[in-house]
Amino acid sequence: MQAALSFAFIDNAIGKFDKSMLSHQTLMELFIFGFDSVELICGSRDDPWELSRWKGVACNSEGDVELFIWEHYRSKGSVELQFLPSSMQVLRMEGNSLSGTLDLANMPEQMQRLSLNWNNLTGSIDLTGLPMCLQELVISSNGFTGSVSLTQLPNRLQNLDLNANRLSGPICLTSLPPGLRYINLSSNRFDGSVDLTRLPKSLREVFLLENDFSGTIDCNHLPDDISTIYVSHNCFGGTVRVPSGLKKTVEGLVVEHV
């Protein structure tokens, strides 16, 4: 495994890594280079198997890598998204011990699903430059900090899970993607008011519990097909009118059914 290759194809003029110069085999070797479970994935660190034999890897008929799943192995290492082949569509590495920061801007443009929950990732996260093809982003149960913007998410995004981090600051729910079905912002440190009057019609489940949100909630304009809204363990007050049959926890509010 040639770690030195990670420095060999950088355009010094712009400081950008040129993946087109490397094979998918080499890129994937660079991606897993820092993992402590390399031998389980590719047989040997010094003489890795041919890519099609790697555990957790799936390629298309042309040999391009489209999927890598490595879940619940408690593997240590960092997530270097810049080394993923441009054809990668699915990366699932939940339930490991991955650490370091996460630069989501380095995701391949064809990425559809990224799941890195239950790891030890830290630092801030930027959600403003995600791939347009992205449908699912699950990075819950890590140690991410700082504020996040939800106003420039990809239109195709259906599932966003930021649960159980240390994210903070106000959030805007009025410019969510039109096809979003599930959003979980629970167990963070978000604060400020919450506007539920312009949620996308596609939305089915909203989880906002265990934050520092305050003020009142207007539930008169919820999507027709929404089934679940959890907002307990915040600092809300006042009276809220909630449609009958809706699964909810609205602790701290007076609830009237309509």
XYZ file of C-alpha atoms in Angstrom:
258
model
C 0.000 0.000 0.000
C 1.650 3.187 -1.206
C 0.845 5.954 1.275
C 3.229 8.300 -0.516
C 0.812 8.396 -3.431
C -1.451 10.604 -1.355
C 0.992 13.429 -1.981
C 1.985 12.620 -5.536
C -1.078 13.864 -7.369
C -1.732 17.251 -5.824
C -1.772 20.275 -8.093
C 0.601 22.594 -6.270
C -0.898 25.623 -7.988
C -4.316 25.134 -6.403
C -3.613 22.568 -3.685
C -6.252 20.204 -5.013
C -6.025 16.409 -5.030
C -6.449 14.992 -8.561
C -8.232 11.649 -8.211
C -8.457 11.094 -11.952
C -4.778 10.131 -12.057
C -5.257 7.135 -9.746
C -7.009 3.791 -10.122
C -9.956 2.863 -7.915
C -7.726 0.224 -6.326
C -5.180 2.847 -5.291
C -7.822 5.298 -4.105
C -9.462 2.724 -1.873
C -6.074 1.688 -0.487
C -5.496 5.330 0.427
C -8.967 5.616 1.953
C -8.452 2.694 4.352
C -4.713 3.271 4.913
C -5.146 4.694 8.414
C -7.613 2.062 9.622
C -6.477 -0.503 12.164
C -8.631 -3.144 10.445
C -6.993 -3.063 7.014
C -6.216 -6.781 7.051
C -9.874 -7.629 7.654
C -10.901 -5.552 4.653
C -8.275 -6.363 2.031
C -6.218 -9.262 3.392
C -2.880 -7.512 3.805
C -1.614 -3.980 4.277
C 1.537 -4.681 2.241
C -0.047 -6.815 -0.475
C -3.794 -6.066 -0.590
C -6.236 -8.200 -2.528
C -7.617 -7.101 -5.851
C -10.445 -4.669 -5.156
C -13.296 -6.980 -6.153
C -12.307 -9.333 -3.284
C -12.418 -6.698 -0.553
C -14.947 -7.193 2.207
C -17.700 -4.608 2.145
C -16.918 -3.351 -1.357
C -19.285 -3.599 -4.321
C -18.367 -2.672 -7.888
C -20.490 -2.259 -10.999
C -20.077 -4.252 -14.214
C -17.290 -1.922 -15.328
C -15.315 -2.448 -12.133
C -16.057 0.975 -10.663
C -16.557 1.098 -6.897
C -20.107 2.083 -5.935
C -20.478 0.911 -2.338
C -18.430 0.354 0.808
C -20.072 -0.954 3.978
C -17.990 -1.511 7.117
C -20.269 -1.450 10.140
C -19.886 -2.331 13.836
C -16.245 -3.448 13.723
C -15.079 -0.780 16.207
C -12.399 0.098 13.670
C -10.158 3.054 14.469
C -8.991 5.565 11.901
C -10.056 8.751 10.140
C -12.514 9.358 7.312
C -10.678 10.806 4.319
C -13.538 11.370 1.889
C -11.227 12.937 -0.694
C -9.839 9.494 -1.509
C -13.174 7.891 -2.388
C -13.550 7.066 -6.097
C -15.799 9.451 -8.007
C -18.232 6.585 -8.699
C -18.923 5.929 -4.995
C -22.646 6.097 -4.171
C -22.976 4.517 -0.717
C -20.628 4.704 2.293
C -21.808 3.137 5.541
C -19.359 2.921 8.450
C -21.582 3.184 11.514
C -20.666 1.623 14.836
C -16.903 2.026 14.592
C -14.378 4.168 16.495
C -13.506 6.556 13.690
C -12.137 9.896 14.861
C -10.961 13.237 13.554
C -12.865 15.814 11.537
C -15.172 15.317 8.557
C -15.025 17.456 5.414
C -18.332 16.753 3.679
C -17.309 18.927 0.727
C -14.954 16.111 -0.309
C -17.770 13.636 -0.945
C -17.931 12.278 -4.507
C -20.547 14.009 -6.649
C -22.424 10.737 -7.156
C -22.750 9.984 -3.437
C -26.326 9.093 -2.482
C -26.047 7.744 1.067
C -23.524 8.505 3.813
C -23.878 6.894 7.232
C -21.226 7.483 9.909
C -23.302 7.345 13.081
C -21.950 5.902 16.337
C -18.342 7.002 15.876
C -16.027 9.529 17.570
C -15.908 12.201 14.867
C -15.492 15.813 16.006
C -15.224 19.366 14.743
C -17.664 21.488 12.789
C -19.723 20.310 9.821
C -20.624 22.270 6.694
C -23.909 21.218 5.074
C -23.890 23.896 2.363
C -21.899 22.079 -0.327
C -23.282 18.540 -0.279
C -23.564 16.513 -3.508
C -26.778 17.151 -5.418
C -27.455 13.389 -5.579
C -27.343 12.916 -1.801
C -30.501 11.282 -0.423
C -29.417 10.291 3.090
C -26.989 11.835 5.577
C -26.689 10.098 8.950
C -23.946 11.420 11.238
C -25.669 11.029 14.606
C -23.984 9.951 17.853
C -20.652 11.651 17.269
C -19.060 14.750 18.810
C -19.687 17.426 16.184
C -19.843 21.011 17.440
C -20.754 24.457 16.174
C -23.702 25.743 14.196
C -25.210 24.274 11.022
C -27.134 25.716 8.103
C -30.135 23.779 6.783
C -31.001 26.272 4.031
C -28.872 24.843 1.201
C -29.422 21.104 1.493
C -29.642 19.047 -1.728
C -33.127 18.881 -3.240
C -32.996 15.086 -3.323
C -32.260 14.688 0.389
C -34.852 12.486 2.122
C -33.242 11.616 5.462
C -31.165 13.919 7.694
C -30.005 12.657 11.095
C -27.808 14.895 13.272
C -29.026 13.419 16.552
C -26.788 13.169 19.640
C -23.965 15.555 18.854
C -23.014 18.886 20.473
C -24.288 21.165 17.728
C -25.575 24.569 18.797
C -27.170 27.821 17.717
C -30.454 28.580 15.941
C -31.790 26.479 13.072
C -34.018 27.319 10.115
C -36.682 24.808 9.052
C -38.360 26.960 6.393
C -36.103 26.070 3.437
C -35.793 22.302 3.749
C -35.572 20.117 0.613
C -38.956 19.448 -1.049
C -38.578 15.666 -0.761
C -37.382 15.459 2.853
C -39.203 12.755 4.818
C -37.254 12.502 8.100
C -35.240 14.982 10.144
C -33.692 14.336 13.563
C -31.980 17.190 15.405
C -32.507 15.766 18.897
C -30.011 15.702 21.772
C -27.959 18.692 20.712
C -27.684 22.264 21.995
C -29.743 24.082 19.396
C -31.598 27.148 20.648
C -33.922 29.925 19.567
C -37.415 29.671 18.143
C -38.760 26.967 15.811
C -40.902 27.726 12.750
C -42.974 24.704 11.674
C -45.245 26.613 9.289
C -43.302 25.949 6.084
C -42.180 22.346 6.342
C -42.031 20.394 3.060
C -45.208 18.481 2.208
C -43.210 15.248 2.026
C -42.106 15.375 5.679
C -43.306 12.490 7.853
C -41.187 12.597 11.033
C -39.631 15.489 12.973
C -37.473 14.999 16.078
C -36.402 18.130 17.968
C -36.377 16.878 21.556
C -33.623 17.520 24.115
C -32.378 20.892 22.911
C -32.704 24.464 24.194
C -35.433 25.681 21.843
C -37.825 28.258 23.275
C -40.912 30.285 22.455
C -44.195 28.931 21.130
C -44.992 26.458 18.349
C -47.523 26.892 15.555
C -48.739 23.464 14.414
C -51.608 24.801 12.301
C -49.713 24.384 9.042
C -48.071 20.985 9.363
C -47.814 18.757 6.270
C -50.969 16.695 5.760
C -49.163 13.357 5.989
C -46.860 14.068 8.928
C -47.091 11.262 11.498
C -44.583 12.141 14.223
C -43.321 15.309 15.871
C -41.270 15.160 19.086
C -40.334 18.448 20.763
C -40.137 17.551 24.457
C -37.291 18.504 26.824
C -36.917 22.016 25.447
C -37.980 25.395 26.830
C -41.194 25.877 24.860
C -44.245 27.484 26.434
C -47.806 28.421 25.639
C -50.583 26.488 23.933
C -50.243 24.387 20.798
C -53.014 22.974 18.642
C -52.106 19.496 17.398
C -54.049 17.368 14.879
C -55.621 14.253 16.425
C -53.749 11.023 15.723
C -50.340 12.675 15.467
C -47.591 10.976 17.461
C -46.082 13.697 19.570
C -44.275 14.705 22.722
C -44.807 18.371 23.447
C -43.838 18.523 27.098
C -44.137 21.984 28.621
C -47.007 23.044 26.356
C -50.761 23.032 26.741
C -52.087 20.760 23.979
C -55.409 21.254 22.227
C -56.533 18.648 19.667
C -58.179 19.713 16.445
